[in-house]
Coordinates of N, CA and C in Angstrom, one line a residue:
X230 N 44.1 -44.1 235.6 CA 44.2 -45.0 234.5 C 45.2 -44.4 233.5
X231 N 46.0 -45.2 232.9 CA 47.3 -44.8 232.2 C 46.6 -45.9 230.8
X232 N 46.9 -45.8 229.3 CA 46.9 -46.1 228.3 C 48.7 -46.5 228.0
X233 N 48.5 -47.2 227.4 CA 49.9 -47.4 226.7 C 49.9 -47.8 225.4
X234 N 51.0 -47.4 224.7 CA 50.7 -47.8 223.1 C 51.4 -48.3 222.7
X235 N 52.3 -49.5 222.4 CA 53.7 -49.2 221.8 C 53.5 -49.3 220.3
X236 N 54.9 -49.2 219.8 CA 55.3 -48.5 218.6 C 56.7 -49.1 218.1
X237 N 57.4 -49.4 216.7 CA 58.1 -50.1 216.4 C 58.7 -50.8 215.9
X238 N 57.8 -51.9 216.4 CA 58.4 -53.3 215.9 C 58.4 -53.5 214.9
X239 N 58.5 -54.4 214.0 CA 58.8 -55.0 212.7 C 60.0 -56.5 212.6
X240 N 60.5 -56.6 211.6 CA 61.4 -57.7 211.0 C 62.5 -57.3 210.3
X241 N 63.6 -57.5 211.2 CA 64.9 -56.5 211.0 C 65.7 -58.4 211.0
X242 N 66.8 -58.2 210.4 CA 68.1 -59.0 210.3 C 68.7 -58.9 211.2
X243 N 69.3 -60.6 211.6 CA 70.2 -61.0 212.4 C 71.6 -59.7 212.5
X244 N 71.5 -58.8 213.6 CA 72.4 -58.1 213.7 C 72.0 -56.2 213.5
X245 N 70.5 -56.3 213.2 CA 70.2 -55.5 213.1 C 69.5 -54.4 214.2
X246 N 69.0 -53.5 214.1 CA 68.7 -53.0 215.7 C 67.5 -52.3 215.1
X247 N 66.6 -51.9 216.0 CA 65.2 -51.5 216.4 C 65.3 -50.8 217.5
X248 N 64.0 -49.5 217.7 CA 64.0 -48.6 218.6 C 62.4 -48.8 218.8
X249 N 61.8 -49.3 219.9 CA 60.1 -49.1 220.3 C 60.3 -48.0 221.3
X250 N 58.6 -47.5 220.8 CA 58.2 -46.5 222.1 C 56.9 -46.8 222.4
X251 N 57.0 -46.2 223.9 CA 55.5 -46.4 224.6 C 55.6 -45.7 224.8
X252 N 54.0 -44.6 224.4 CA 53.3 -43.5 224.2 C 52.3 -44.0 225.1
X253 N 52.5 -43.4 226.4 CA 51.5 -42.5 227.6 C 50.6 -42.2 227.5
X254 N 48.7 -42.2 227.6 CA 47.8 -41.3 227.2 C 48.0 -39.9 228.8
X255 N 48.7 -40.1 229.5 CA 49.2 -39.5 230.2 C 50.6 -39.5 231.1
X256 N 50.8 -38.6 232.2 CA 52.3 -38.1 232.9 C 53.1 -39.6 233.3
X257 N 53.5 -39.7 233.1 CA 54.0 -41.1 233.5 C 55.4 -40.5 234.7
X258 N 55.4 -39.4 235.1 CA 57.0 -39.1 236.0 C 56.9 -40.2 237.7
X259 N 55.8 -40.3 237.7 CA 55.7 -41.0 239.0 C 56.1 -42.6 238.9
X260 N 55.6 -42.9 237.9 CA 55.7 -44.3 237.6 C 57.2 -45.3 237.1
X261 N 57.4 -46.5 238.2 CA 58.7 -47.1 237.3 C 58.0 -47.8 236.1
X262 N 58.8 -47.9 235.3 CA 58.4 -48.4 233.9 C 58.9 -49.5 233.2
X263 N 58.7 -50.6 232.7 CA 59.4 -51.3 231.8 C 59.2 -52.1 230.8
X264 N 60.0 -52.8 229.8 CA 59.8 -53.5 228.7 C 59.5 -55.1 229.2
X265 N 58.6 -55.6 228.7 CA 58.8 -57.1 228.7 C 58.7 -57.8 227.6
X266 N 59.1 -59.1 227.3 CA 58.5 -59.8 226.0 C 58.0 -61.2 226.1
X267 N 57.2 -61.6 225.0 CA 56.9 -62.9 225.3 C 56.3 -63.8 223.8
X268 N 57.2 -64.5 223.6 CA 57.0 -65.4 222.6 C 56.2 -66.6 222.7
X269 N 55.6 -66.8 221.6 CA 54.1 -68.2 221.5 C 54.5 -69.2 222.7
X270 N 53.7 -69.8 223.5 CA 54.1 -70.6 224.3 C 55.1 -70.6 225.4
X271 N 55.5 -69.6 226.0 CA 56.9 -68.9 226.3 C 56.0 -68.2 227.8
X272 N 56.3 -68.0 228.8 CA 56.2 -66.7 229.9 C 56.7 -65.7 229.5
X273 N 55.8 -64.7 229.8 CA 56.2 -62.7 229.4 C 57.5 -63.0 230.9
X274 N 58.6 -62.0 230.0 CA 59.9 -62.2 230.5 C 60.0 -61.1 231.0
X275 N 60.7 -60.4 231.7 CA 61.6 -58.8 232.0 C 62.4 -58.5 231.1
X276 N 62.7 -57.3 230.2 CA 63.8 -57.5 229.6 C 64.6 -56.3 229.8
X277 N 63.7 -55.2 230.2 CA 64.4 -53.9 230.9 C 63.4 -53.3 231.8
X278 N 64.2 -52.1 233.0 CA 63.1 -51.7 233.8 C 63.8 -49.9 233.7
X279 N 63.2 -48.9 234.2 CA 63.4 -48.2 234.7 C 62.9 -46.9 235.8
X280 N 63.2 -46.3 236.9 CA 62.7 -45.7 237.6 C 62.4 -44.4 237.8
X281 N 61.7 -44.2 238.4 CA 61.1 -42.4 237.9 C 62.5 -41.7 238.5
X282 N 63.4 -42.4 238.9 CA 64.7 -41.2 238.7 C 65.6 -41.6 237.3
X283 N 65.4 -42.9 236.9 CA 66.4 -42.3 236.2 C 67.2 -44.1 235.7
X284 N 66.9 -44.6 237.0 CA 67.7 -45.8 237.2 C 67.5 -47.0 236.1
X285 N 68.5 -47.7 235.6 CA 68.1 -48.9 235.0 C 68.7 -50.1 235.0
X286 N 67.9 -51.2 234.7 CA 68.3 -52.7 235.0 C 68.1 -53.6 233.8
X287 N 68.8 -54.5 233.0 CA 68.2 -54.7 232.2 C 68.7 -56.7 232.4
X288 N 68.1 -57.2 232.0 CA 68.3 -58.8 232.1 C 69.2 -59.4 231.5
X289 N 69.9 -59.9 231.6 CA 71.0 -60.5 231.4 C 71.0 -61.3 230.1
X290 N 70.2 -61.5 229.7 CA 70.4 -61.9 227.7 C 70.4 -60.6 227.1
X291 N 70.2 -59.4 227.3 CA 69.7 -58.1 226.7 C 71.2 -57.5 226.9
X292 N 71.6 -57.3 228.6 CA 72.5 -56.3 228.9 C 73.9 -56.1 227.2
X293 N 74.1 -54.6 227.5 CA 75.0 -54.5 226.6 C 74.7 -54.8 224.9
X294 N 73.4 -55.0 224.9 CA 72.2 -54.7 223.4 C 71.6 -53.6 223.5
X295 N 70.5 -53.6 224.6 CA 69.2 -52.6 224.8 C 69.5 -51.7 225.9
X296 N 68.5 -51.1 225.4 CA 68.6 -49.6 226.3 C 67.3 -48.9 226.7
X297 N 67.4 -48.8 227.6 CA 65.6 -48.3 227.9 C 66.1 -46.9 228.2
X298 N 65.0 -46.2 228.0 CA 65.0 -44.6 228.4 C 63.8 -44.3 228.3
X299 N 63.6 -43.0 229.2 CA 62.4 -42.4 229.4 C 62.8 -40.9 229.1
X300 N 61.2 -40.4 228.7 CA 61.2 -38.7 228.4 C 60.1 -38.5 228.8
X301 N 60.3 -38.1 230.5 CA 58.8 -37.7 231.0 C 58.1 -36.9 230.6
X302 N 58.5 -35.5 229.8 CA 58.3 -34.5 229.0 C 57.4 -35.2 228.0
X303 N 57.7 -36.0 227.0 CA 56.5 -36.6 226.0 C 56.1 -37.6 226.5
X304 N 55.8 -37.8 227.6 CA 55.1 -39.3 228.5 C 55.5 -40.3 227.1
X305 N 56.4 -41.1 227.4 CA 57.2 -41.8 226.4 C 58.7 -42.9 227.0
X306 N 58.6 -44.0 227.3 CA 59.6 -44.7 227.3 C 59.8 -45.3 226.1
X307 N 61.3 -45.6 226.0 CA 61.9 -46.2 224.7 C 62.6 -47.6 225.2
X308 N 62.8 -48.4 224.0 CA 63.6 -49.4 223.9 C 64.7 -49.5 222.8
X309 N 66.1 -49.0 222.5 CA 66.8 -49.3 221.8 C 67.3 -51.0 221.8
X310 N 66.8 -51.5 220.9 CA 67.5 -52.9 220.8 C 69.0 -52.9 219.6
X311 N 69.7 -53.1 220.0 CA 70.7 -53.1 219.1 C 71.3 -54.7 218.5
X312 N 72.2 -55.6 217.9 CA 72.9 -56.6 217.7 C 71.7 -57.5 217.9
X313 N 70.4 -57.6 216.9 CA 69.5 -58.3 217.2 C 69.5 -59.5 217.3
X314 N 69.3 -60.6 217.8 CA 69.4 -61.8 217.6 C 67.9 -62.8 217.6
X315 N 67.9 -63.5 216.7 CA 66.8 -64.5 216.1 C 66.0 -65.2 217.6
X316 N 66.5 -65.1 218.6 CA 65.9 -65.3 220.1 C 64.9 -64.1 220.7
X317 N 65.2 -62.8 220.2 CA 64.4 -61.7 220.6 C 63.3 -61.6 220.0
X318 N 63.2 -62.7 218.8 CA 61.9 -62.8 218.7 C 61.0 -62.6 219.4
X319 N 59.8 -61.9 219.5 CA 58.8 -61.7 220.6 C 58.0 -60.7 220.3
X320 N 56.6 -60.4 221.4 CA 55.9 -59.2 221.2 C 56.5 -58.9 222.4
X321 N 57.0 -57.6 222.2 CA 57.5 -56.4 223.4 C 56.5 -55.4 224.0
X322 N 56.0 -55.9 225.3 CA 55.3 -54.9 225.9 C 55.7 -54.1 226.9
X323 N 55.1 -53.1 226.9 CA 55.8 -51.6 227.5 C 54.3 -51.7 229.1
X324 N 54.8 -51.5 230.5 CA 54.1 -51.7 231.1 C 54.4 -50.3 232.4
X325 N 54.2 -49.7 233.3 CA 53.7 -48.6 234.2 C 53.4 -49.5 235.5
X326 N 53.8 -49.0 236.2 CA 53.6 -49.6 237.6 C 53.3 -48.5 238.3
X327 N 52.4 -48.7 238.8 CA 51.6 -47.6 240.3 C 51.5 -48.8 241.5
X328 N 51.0 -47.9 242.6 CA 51.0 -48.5 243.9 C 50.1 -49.7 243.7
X329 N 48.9 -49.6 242.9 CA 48.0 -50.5 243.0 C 47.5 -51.2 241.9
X330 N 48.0 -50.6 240.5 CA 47.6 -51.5 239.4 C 48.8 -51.7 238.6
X331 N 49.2 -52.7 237.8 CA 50.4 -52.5 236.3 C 49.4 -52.3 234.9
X332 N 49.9 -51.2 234.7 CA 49.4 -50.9 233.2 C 50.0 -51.2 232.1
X333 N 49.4 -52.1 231.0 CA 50.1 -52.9 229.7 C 49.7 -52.1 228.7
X334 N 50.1 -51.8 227.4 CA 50.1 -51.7 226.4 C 49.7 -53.0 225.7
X335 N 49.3 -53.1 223.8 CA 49.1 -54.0 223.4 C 50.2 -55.0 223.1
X336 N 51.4 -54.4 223.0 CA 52.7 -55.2 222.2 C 52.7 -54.9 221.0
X337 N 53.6 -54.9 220.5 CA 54.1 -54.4 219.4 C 55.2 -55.9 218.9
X338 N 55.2 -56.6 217.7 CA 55.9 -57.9 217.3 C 57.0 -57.3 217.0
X339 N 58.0 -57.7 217.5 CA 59.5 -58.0 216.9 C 60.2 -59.4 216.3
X340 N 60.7 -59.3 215.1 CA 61.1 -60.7 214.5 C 62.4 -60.1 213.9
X341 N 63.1 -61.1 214.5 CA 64.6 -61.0 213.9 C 64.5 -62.2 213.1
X342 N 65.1 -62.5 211.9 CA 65.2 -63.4 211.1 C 66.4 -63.0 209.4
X343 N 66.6 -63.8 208.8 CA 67.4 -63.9 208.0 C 66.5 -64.2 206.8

């Protein structure tokens, strides 16, 4: 059983950037990892992923904004969002994948607005 926490979010301006983390109650090096979001009435989306080597993918409204990264050392993945836009509105959740279960955190809200 893995805990996740994220960490973050807030209400930044059109153009502004934000960095979440998801804090591990434990090792997470085994696990691929990633961000998703999902706004009122909306399906939880992909918005980045990454693999216990290293690898990452990120979705095509995001690419060339966000940045996911992991630090297996402080069981800790991150999300740099940068050039925010009033669409990323959402709660961003940080999620763990094992062979047999996905582990969620609570979300943490992000609101871009003016």
């Amino acid at each position: 059983q893995v805990q996740l926490v994220e960490s973050g979010g807030g209400l930044v301006q059109p153009g502004g950037s934000l960095r979440l983390s998801c804090a591990a109650s434990g090792s997470i090096s085994s696990y691929p990892m990633g961000w998703y979001r999902q706004a009122p009435g909306k399906q939880r989306e992909l918005v980045a992923i990454i693999t216990t080597d290293g690898t990452t993918n990120a979705a095509d409204f995001v690419k060339g904004r966000f940045t996911i990264s992991r630090d297996n050392a402080r069981n800790t993945v991150y999300l740099q969002m940068n050039s925010l836009k009033p669409e990323d509105t959402a709660v961003y959740y940080c999620m763990a994948r094992s062979y047999y279960f996905n582990y969620w955190g609570q979300g943490t809200q992000v609101t871009v607005s003016s």
